[in-house]
Coordinates of N, CA and C in Angstrom, one line a residue:
X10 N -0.4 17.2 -20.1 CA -1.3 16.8 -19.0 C -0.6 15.7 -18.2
X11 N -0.1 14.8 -18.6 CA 0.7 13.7 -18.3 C 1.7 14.2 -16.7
X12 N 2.3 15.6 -17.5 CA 3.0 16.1 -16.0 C 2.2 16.8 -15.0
X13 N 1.3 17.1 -15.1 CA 0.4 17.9 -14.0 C -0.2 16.7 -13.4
X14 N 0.0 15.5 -14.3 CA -1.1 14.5 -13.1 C 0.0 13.7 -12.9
X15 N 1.6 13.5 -12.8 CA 2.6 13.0 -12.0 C 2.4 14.2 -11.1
X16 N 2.6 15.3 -11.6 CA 2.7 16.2 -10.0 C 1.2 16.3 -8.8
X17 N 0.2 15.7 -9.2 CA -0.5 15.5 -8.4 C -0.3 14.3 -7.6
X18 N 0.2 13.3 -8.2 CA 0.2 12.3 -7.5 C 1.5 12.4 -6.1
X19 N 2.5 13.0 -7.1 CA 3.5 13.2 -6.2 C 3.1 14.0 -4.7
X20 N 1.9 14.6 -5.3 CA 1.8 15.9 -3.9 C 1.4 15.1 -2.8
X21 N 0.8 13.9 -2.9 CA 0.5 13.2 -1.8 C 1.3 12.7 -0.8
X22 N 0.9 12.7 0.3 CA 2.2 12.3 1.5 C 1.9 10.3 1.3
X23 N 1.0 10.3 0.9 CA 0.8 8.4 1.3 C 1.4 7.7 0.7
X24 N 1.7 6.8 0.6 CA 2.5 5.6 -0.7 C 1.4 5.6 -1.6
X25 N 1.9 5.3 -2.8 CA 0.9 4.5 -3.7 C 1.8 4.2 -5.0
X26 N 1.5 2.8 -5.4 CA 2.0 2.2 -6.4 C 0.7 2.1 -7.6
X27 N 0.7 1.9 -8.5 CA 0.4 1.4 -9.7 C 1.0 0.0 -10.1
X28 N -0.1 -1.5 -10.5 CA 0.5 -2.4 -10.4 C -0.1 -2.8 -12.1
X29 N 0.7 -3.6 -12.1 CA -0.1 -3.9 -13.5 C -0.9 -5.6 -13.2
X30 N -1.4 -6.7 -14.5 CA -2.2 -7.3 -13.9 C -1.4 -8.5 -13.9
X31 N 0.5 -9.0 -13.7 CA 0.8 -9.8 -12.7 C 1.2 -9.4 -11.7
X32 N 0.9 -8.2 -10.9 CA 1.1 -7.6 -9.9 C 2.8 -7.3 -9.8
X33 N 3.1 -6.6 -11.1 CA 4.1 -6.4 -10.8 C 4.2 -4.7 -11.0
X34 N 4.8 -4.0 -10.0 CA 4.8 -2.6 -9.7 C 5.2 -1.8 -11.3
X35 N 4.5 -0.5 -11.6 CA 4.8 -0.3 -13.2 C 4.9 1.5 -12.7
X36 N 4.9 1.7 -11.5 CA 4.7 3.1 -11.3 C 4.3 3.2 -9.6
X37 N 5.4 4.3 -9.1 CA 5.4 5.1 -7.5 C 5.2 6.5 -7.8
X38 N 4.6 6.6 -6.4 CA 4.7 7.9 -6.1 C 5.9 8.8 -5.4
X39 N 6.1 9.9 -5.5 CA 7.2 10.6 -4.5 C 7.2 9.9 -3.3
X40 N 6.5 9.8 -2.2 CA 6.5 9.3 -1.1 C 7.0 7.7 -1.0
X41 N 6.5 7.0 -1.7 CA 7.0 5.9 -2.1 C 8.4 5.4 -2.6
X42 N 8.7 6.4 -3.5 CA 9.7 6.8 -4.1 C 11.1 7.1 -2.5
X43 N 10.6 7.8 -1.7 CA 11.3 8.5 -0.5 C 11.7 7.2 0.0
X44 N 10.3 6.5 0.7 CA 10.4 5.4 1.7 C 11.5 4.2 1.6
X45 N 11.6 3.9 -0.1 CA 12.8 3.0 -0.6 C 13.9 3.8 -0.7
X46 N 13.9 4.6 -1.5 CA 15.0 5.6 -1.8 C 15.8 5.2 -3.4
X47 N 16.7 6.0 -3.7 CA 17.0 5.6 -4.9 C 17.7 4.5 -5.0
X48 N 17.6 3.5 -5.3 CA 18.7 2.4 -5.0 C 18.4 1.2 -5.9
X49 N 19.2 0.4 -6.1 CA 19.3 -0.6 -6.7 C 18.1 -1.7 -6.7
X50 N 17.6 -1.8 -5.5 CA 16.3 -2.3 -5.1 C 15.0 -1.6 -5.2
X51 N 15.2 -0.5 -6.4 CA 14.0 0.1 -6.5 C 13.0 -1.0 -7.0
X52 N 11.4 -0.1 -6.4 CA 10.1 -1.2 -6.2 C 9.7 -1.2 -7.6
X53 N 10.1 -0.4 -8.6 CA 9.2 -0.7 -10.0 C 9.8 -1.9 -10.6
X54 N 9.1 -2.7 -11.5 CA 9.8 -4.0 -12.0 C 9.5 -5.4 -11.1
X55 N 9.5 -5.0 -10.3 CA 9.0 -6.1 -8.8 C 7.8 -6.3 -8.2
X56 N 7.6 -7.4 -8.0 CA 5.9 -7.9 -7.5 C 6.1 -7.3 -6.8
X57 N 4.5 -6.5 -6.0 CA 4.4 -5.8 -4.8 C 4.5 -7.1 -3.8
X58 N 4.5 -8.0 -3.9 CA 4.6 -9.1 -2.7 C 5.8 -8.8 -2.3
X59 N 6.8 -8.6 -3.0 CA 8.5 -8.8 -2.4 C 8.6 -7.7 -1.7
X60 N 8.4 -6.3 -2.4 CA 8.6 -5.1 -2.0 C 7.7 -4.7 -0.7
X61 N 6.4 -5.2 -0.4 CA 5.7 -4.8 0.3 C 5.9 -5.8 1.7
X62 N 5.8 -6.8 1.6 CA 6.1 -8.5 2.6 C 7.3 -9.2 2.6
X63 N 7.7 -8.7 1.9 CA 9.4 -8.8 1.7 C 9.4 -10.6 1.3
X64 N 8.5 -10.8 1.0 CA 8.4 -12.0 0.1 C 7.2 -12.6 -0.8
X65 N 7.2 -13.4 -1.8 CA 6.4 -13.9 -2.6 C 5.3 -14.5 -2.2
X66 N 5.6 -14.9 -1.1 CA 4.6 -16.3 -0.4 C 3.7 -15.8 0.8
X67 N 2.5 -15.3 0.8 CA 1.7 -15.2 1.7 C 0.6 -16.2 2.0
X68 N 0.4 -16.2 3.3 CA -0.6 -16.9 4.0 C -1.8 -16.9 3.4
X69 N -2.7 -15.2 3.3 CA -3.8 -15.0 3.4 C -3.8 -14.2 2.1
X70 N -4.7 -14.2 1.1 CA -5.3 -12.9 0.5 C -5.2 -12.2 0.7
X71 N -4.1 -10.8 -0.4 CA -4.4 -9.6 0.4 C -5.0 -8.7 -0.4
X72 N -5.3 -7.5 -0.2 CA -6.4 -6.5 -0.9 C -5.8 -6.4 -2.5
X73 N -4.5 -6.5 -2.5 CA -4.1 -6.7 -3.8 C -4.4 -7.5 -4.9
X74 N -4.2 -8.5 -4.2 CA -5.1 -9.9 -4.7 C -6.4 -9.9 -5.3
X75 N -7.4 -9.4 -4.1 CA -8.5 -8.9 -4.3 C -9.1 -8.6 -5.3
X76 N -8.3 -7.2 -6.0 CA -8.7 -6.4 -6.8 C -7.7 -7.3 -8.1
X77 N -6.9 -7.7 -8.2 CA -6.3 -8.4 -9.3 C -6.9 -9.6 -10.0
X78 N -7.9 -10.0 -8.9 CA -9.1 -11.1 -9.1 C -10.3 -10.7 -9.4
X79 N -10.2 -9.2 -9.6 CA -11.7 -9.0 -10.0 C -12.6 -7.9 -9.6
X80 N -12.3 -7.8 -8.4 CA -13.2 -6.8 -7.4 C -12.6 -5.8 -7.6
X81 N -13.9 -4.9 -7.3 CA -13.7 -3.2 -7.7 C -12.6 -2.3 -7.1
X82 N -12.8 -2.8 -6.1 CA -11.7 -2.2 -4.7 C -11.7 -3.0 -3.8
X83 N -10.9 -2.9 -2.9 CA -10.3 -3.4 -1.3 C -9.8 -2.3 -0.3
X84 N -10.1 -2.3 0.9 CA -9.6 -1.9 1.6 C -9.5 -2.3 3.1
X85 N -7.9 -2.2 3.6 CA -7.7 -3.3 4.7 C -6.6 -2.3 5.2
X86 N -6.7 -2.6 7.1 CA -5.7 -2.2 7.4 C -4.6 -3.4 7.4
X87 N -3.4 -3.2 7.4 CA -2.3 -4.7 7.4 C -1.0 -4.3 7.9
X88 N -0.3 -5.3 8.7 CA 1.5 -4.9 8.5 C 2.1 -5.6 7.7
X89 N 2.3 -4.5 7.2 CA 3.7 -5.0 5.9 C 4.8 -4.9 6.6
X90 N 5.5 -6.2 6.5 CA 7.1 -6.3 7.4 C 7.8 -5.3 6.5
X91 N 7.8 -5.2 5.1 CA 9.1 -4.8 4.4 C 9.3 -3.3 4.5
X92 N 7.7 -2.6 5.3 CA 7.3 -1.0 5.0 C 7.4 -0.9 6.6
X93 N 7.6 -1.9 7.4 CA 8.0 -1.8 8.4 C 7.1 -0.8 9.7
X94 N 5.5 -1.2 9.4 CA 4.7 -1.0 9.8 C 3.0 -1.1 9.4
X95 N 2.1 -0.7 9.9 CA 0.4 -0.6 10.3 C 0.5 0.8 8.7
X96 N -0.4 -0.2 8.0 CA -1.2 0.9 6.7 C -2.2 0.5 6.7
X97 N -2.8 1.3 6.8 CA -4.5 1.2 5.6 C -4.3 1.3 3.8
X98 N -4.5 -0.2 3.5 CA -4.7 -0.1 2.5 C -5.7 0.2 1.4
X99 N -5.8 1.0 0.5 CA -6.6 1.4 -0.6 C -6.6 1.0 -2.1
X100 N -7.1 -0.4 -2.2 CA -6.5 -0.5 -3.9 C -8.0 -0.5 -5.0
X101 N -7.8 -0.1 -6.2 CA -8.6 0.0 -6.7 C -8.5 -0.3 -8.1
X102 N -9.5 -1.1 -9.1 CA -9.0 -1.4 -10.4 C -8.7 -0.3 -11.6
X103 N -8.1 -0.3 -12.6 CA -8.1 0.5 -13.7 C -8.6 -0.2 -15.1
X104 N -9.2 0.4 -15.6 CA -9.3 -0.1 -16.3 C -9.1 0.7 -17.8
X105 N -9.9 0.0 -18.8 CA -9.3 1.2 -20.3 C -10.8 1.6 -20.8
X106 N -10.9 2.6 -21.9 CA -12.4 2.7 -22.2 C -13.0 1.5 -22.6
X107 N -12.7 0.3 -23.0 CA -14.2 -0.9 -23.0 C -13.8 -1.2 -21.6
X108 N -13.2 -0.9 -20.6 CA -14.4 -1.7 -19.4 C -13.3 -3.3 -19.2
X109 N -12.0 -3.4 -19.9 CA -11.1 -4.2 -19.8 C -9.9 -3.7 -18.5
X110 N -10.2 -4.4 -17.2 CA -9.0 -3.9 -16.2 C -7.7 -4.1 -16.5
X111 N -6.9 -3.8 -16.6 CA -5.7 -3.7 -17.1 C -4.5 -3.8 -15.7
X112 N -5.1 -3.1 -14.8 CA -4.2 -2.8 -14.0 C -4.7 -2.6 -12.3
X113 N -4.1 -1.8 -11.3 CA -4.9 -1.3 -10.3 C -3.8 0.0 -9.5
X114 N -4.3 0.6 -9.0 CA -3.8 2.0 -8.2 C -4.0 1.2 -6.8
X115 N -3.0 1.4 -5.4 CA -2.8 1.2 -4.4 C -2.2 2.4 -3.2
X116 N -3.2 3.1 -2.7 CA -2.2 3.9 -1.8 C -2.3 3.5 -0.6
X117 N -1.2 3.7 0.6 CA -1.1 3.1 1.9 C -1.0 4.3 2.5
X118 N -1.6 4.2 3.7 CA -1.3 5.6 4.7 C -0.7 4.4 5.8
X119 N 0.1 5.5 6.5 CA 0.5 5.0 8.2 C 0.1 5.2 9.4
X120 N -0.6 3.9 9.4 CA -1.2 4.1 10.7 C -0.7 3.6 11.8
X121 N 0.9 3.4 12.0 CA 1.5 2.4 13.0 C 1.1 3.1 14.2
X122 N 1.3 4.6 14.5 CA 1.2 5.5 15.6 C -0.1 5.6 16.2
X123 N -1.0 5.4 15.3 CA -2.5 4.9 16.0 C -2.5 3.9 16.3
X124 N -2.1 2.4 15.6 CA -2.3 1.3 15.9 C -1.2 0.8 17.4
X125 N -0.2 1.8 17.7 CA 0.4 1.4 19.1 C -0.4 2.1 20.1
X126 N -1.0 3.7 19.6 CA -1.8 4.0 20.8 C -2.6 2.8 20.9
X127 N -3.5 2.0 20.0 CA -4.6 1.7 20.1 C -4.4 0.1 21.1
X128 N -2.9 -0.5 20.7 CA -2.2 -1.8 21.9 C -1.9 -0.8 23.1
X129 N -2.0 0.3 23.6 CA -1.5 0.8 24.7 C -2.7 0.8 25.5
X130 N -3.9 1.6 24.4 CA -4.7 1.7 25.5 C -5.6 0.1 26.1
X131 N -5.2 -0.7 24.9 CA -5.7 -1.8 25.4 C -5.5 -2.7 26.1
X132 N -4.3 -2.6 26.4 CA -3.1 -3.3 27.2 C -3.3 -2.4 28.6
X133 N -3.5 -1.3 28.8 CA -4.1 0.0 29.9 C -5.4 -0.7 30.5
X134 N -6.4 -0.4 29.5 CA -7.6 -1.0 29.7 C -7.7 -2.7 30.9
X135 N -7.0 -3.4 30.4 CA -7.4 -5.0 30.5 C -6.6 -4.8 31.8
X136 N -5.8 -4.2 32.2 CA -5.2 -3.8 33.5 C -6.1 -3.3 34.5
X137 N -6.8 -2.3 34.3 CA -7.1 -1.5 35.0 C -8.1 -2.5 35.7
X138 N -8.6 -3.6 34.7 CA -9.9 -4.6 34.8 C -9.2 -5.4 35.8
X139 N -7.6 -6.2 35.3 CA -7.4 -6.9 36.5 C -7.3 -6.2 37.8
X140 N -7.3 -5.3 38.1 CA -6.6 -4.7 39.4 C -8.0 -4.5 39.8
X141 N -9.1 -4.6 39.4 CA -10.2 -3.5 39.8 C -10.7 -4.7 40.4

């Protein structure tokens, strides 16, 4: 069963990691897998901070955080410099049968190509106002 539900996961086009509870990456998906590629800098073993923000140190809370602190799920759009664009993030806890979280699932979709339509038209928009 184990391989039928890597191959589901794989079938997915979005990112998604598996983190465990120091937030350090314990499992990718194909897509994810693609995005890095096979290399030396593979994301498992490594805080999703480095791999995702290309560093340790963030400003704000992110949905990762979130759910690592407790909450059920998070979901946020964000740019990650290191994925080098606009995702919606999706994280969610895991837990074991007592009800102990252990972990969390995270998939990202790309929404950079909406999020530039969406600076175009608004940058269009505020134009059309000054001229008018």
């Amino acid at each position: 069963m184990e391989d039928q539900w890597k191959q589901c996961i794989d079938a997915l086009d979005d990112d998604l990691c598996v983190l465990d509870m120091t937030g350090t990456i314990i499992a990718v998906n194909r897509a994810m897998r693609e995005r890095f590629g096979l290399h030396v800098n593979t994301p498992i073993g490594r805080h999703y901070r480095s791999v995702l923000y290309g560093s340790d140190a963030l400003d704000a809370e992110s949905p990762w955080d979130a759910v690592l602190s407790g909450a059920l799920s998070a979901q946020v759009e964000t740019f990650l410099p290191a994925m080098h664009g606009w995702f919606l993030v999706s994280c969610y806890a895991l837990s074991n049968p007592r009800g102990d979280q252990w972990g969390m699932v995270s998939t990202m979709k790309d929404i950079t190509v909406r999020k530039q339509k969406e600076d175009f038209m608004g940058t269009f928009s505020q134009g059309l106002l000054a001229a008018g």
